[in-house]
Short mmCIF file of C-alpha atoms in Angstrom, two decimals:
data_model
loop_
_atom_site.label_atom_id
_atom_site.label_comp_id
_atom_site.label_asym_id
_atom_site.label_seq_id
_atom_site.Cartn_x
_atom_site.Cartn_y
_atom_site.Cartn_z
CA ILE A 148 -19.37 22.07 9.21
CA LEU A 149 -20.37 24.66 11.27
CA LEU A 150 -18.31 27.80 11.05
CA ASN A 151 -18.03 30.40 13.62
CA THR A 152 -18.24 34.44 12.89
CA LYS A 153 -14.60 34.54 11.90
CA ASN A 154 -15.20 31.22 9.78
CA LYS A 155 -13.54 28.75 12.17
CA PRO A 156 -14.91 24.95 11.97
CA VAL A 157 -16.80 24.39 15.35
CA GLY A 158 -18.71 21.88 15.34
CA TYR A 159 -20.68 19.80 12.03
CA THR A 160 -24.22 19.08 11.75
CA MET A 161 -25.86 15.49 10.31
CA ARG A 162 -28.35 14.45 8.28
CA LEU A 163 -31.58 13.39 10.23
CA VAL A 164 -32.29 10.03 10.17
CA PRO A 165 -35.96 9.30 11.61
CA ASP A 166 -36.70 6.65 13.33
CA ALA A 167 -33.12 5.20 13.42
CA ILE A 168 -32.26 3.54 16.37
CA PRO A 169 -28.23 2.66 17.86
CA LEU A 170 -26.98 -0.44 16.27
CA ALA A 171 -26.35 -2.00 19.97
CA GLN A 172 -29.88 -2.21 20.18
CA ILE A 173 -30.36 -4.72 17.45
CA LEU A 174 -27.60 -7.01 18.79
CA THR A 175 -28.93 -9.52 20.82
CA LYS A 176 -30.67 -12.34 19.71
CA ILE A 177 -33.98 -11.75 21.72
CA TYR A 178 -34.08 -8.46 20.02
CA ARG A 179 -33.41 -9.67 16.46
CA GLU A 180 -35.83 -12.78 16.75
CA ARG A 181 -38.84 -10.37 18.48
CA GLU A 182 -38.21 -7.61 15.66
CA GLY A 183 -37.37 -10.45 12.56
CA VAL A 184 -33.96 -9.51 11.99
CA THR A 185 -32.76 -12.54 9.69
CA LEU A 186 -28.99 -13.01 9.26
CA ASP A 187 -29.01 -11.54 5.66
CA ILE A 188 -30.08 -8.03 7.24
CA MET A 189 -26.88 -8.26 9.53
CA LEU A 190 -24.94 -9.44 6.54
CA LYS A 191 -26.04 -6.40 4.59
CA LEU A 192 -25.51 -3.90 7.35
CA ILE A 193 -21.84 -5.78 7.74
CA GLN A 194 -21.45 -5.37 4.47
CA GLN A 195 -22.31 -1.52 4.35
CA MET A 196 -20.14 -0.99 7.84
CA ARG A 197 -17.15 -2.82 5.73
CA ASN A 198 -17.56 -0.31 2.70
CA GLY A 199 -17.70 2.70 5.28
CA ILE A 200 -14.91 1.84 6.55
CA GLN A 201 -13.01 1.24 3.38
CA HIS A 202 -14.48 4.89 2.49
CA VAL A 203 -12.79 6.77 5.74
CA HIS A 204 -9.26 5.05 5.05
CA ASP A 205 -9.42 5.68 1.55
CA LYS A 206 -9.46 9.67 2.69
CA GLY A 207 -6.45 8.76 4.51
CA LEU A 208 -8.45 8.67 8.31
CA LEU A 209 -9.19 6.33 11.22
CA GLN A 210 -12.55 5.56 12.87
CA VAL A 211 -11.05 4.36 15.79
CA ASP A 212 -13.90 4.36 18.24
CA GLY A 213 -15.95 1.47 15.76
CA ASN A 214 -17.83 0.71 18.52
CA GLU A 215 -21.56 -0.25 18.45
CA MET A 216 -22.81 3.04 20.14
CA ASN A 217 -20.99 4.89 16.92
CA TYR A 218 -23.87 3.18 14.44
CA MET A 219 -27.35 3.93 14.09
CA VAL A 220 -29.65 1.99 11.75
CA THR A 221 -32.84 2.31 9.91
CA LYS A 222 -36.00 0.90 11.51
CA LYS A 223 -36.60 -0.95 7.91
CA TYR A 224 -32.60 -1.89 8.86
CA ASP A 225 -31.84 -1.02 5.51
CA ASN A 226 -29.04 1.14 6.43
CA VAL A 227 -26.49 1.78 8.84
CA TYR A 228 -24.88 5.52 9.52
CA PHE A 229 -21.81 6.19 10.90
CA ILE A 230 -22.05 8.71 14.05
CA ASP A 231 -19.84 10.36 16.41
CA VAL A 232 -17.00 10.92 13.54
CA ASN A 233 -15.47 13.90 15.26
CA SER A 234 -13.68 11.32 17.05
CA TYR A 235 -12.12 9.89 14.52
CA GLU A 236 -8.40 10.04 13.67
CA THR A 237 -6.98 12.97 10.95
CA PRO A 238 -3.67 13.98 9.92
CA HIS A 239 -3.51 16.73 11.72
CA TYR A 240 -6.20 15.59 15.03
CA PRO A 241 -5.40 12.53 17.06
CA ALA A 242 -7.91 10.06 18.63
CA GLU A 243 -8.19 10.11 21.97
CA VAL A 244 -11.09 7.88 22.69
CA LEU A 245 -12.08 4.55 22.48
CA MET A 246 -14.75 1.68 23.85
CA LEU A 247 -12.19 -0.54 25.76
CA SER A 248 -14.46 -3.31 24.62
CA ILE A 249 -13.05 -3.19 20.89
CA ARG A 250 -9.46 -1.79 21.70
CA ASP A 251 -6.91 -3.67 20.13
CA TRP A 252 -4.46 -4.51 22.82
CA HIS A 253 -1.18 -5.25 20.78
CA VAL A 254 -1.79 -1.57 19.10
CA GLU A 255 2.03 -0.07 19.29
CA THR A 256 1.72 2.86 21.67
CA GLN A 257 4.68 5.46 22.30
CA GLY A 258 4.73 6.87 25.51
CA ASN A 259 0.78 7.00 26.68
CA ARG A 260 -0.45 7.32 23.18
CA CYS A 261 -1.37 4.29 21.36
CA ILE A 262 -0.63 4.14 17.01
CA TRP A 263 -3.84 3.60 15.33
CA THR A 264 -3.89 2.07 12.32
CA THR A 265 -6.24 0.87 9.32
CA ASN A 266 -5.58 -2.55 11.22
CA SER A 267 -6.76 -1.75 14.58
CA ASP A 268 -9.97 -0.42 12.95
CA TRP A 269 -10.20 -3.60 11.56
CA PHE A 270 -9.61 -5.81 14.67
CA SER A 271 -12.48 -3.12 15.80
CA PHE A 272 -14.56 -4.23 12.55
CA ALA A 273 -14.08 -8.12 13.24
CA VAL A 274 -15.51 -8.00 16.98
CA LEU A 275 -18.21 -5.64 16.40
CA SER A 276 -19.32 -8.26 12.83
CA PHE A 277 -18.89 -11.42 15.36
CA TYR A 278 -21.05 -9.83 17.67
CA MET A 279 -23.47 -8.83 14.70
CA PHE A 280 -23.58 -12.35 13.28
CA THR A 281 -24.01 -14.44 16.75
CA GLY A 282 -25.41 -12.12 19.16
CA ILE A 283 -22.45 -12.36 21.58
CA HIS A 284 -18.99 -9.96 22.29
CA PRO A 285 -16.28 -12.52 21.01
CA TYR A 286 -14.75 -11.62 24.64
CA LYS A 287 -17.73 -12.03 26.65
CA GLY A 288 -17.09 -15.50 27.51
CA ARG A 289 -15.64 -16.59 30.95
CA HIS A 290 -12.49 -18.48 30.90
CA PRO A 291 -11.19 -20.07 33.91
CA GLN A 292 -7.91 -19.10 33.44
CA PHE A 293 -9.40 -14.99 33.63
CA THR A 294 -11.15 -14.61 37.55
CA ASN A 295 -10.98 -10.78 37.93
CA MET A 296 -14.44 -9.93 36.77
CA LYS A 297 -13.52 -5.90 36.62
CA THR A 298 -10.52 -6.80 33.61
CA MET A 299 -11.54 -10.36 32.64
CA MET A 300 -12.76 -9.16 29.10
CA VAL A 301 -9.58 -6.73 28.66
CA ASP A 302 -7.55 -9.76 29.77
CA GLN A 303 -8.85 -12.40 27.54
CA MET A 304 -8.66 -9.95 24.55
CA LYS A 305 -4.91 -9.07 25.68
CA ALA A 306 -4.61 -12.69 25.69
CA ASN A 307 -6.42 -13.28 22.46
CA VAL A 308 -8.73 -15.94 24.13
CA SER A 309 -12.31 -15.61 22.57
CA VAL A 310 -15.59 -17.62 23.20
CA LEU A 311 -13.83 -19.99 20.49
CA ASP A 312 -11.99 -21.06 23.14
CA PRO A 313 -13.09 -24.45 24.16
CA GLN A 314 -13.11 -23.90 27.88
CA SER A 315 -14.86 -20.35 27.73
CA ILE A 316 -18.20 -20.32 28.88
CA PHE A 317 -21.25 -18.41 27.87
CA PRO A 318 -24.84 -18.66 27.90
CA LYS A 319 -25.31 -20.36 24.84
CA ALA A 320 -29.23 -19.54 24.71
CA ALA A 321 -28.49 -16.05 24.20
CA ALA A 322 -26.01 -16.89 20.69
CA TYR A 323 -26.57 -18.19 17.84
CA PRO A 324 -24.07 -21.05 16.28
CA PHE A 325 -21.05 -19.70 15.68
CA ASP A 326 -21.34 -21.51 11.82
CA VAL A 327 -23.07 -18.84 11.35
CA ILE A 328 -20.34 -16.54 10.38
#
């Protein structure tokens, strides 16, 4: 924690992880096949993320914005690092921002404020884990019931219609078979 001259927290530093890459970079099937990122490697990263999220919860905090841009992975794909931790929700600091693609749209609200829970964190983790296993976001398919391109993903998330729905269309060649999960 960085402190000012009055000993008040004003920021934080993190250990440098040389040659780390954003988790988002390794999600696609093309990247994984080119770089040799196997299903076993992804499983180990997912397990590390699960343990990290549980640790956050054990400390009485919520991750809230556990999207693919808030993790870094070592070049050997053997460690995952949580970043953007200053946006976590604490008992005295509400989380305000998260990426729509991992949001639990069924979370309770009070006015304009969402009431995040450990369950909403686990929802985000499930979305990201699915993506890591299959190479496709679970709500990025095209379903005939949802035609507005601007709101399609969010609409499908709200209706619980994922790429597992038989009517969803997505580029099959870009994803691994769902039985890899």
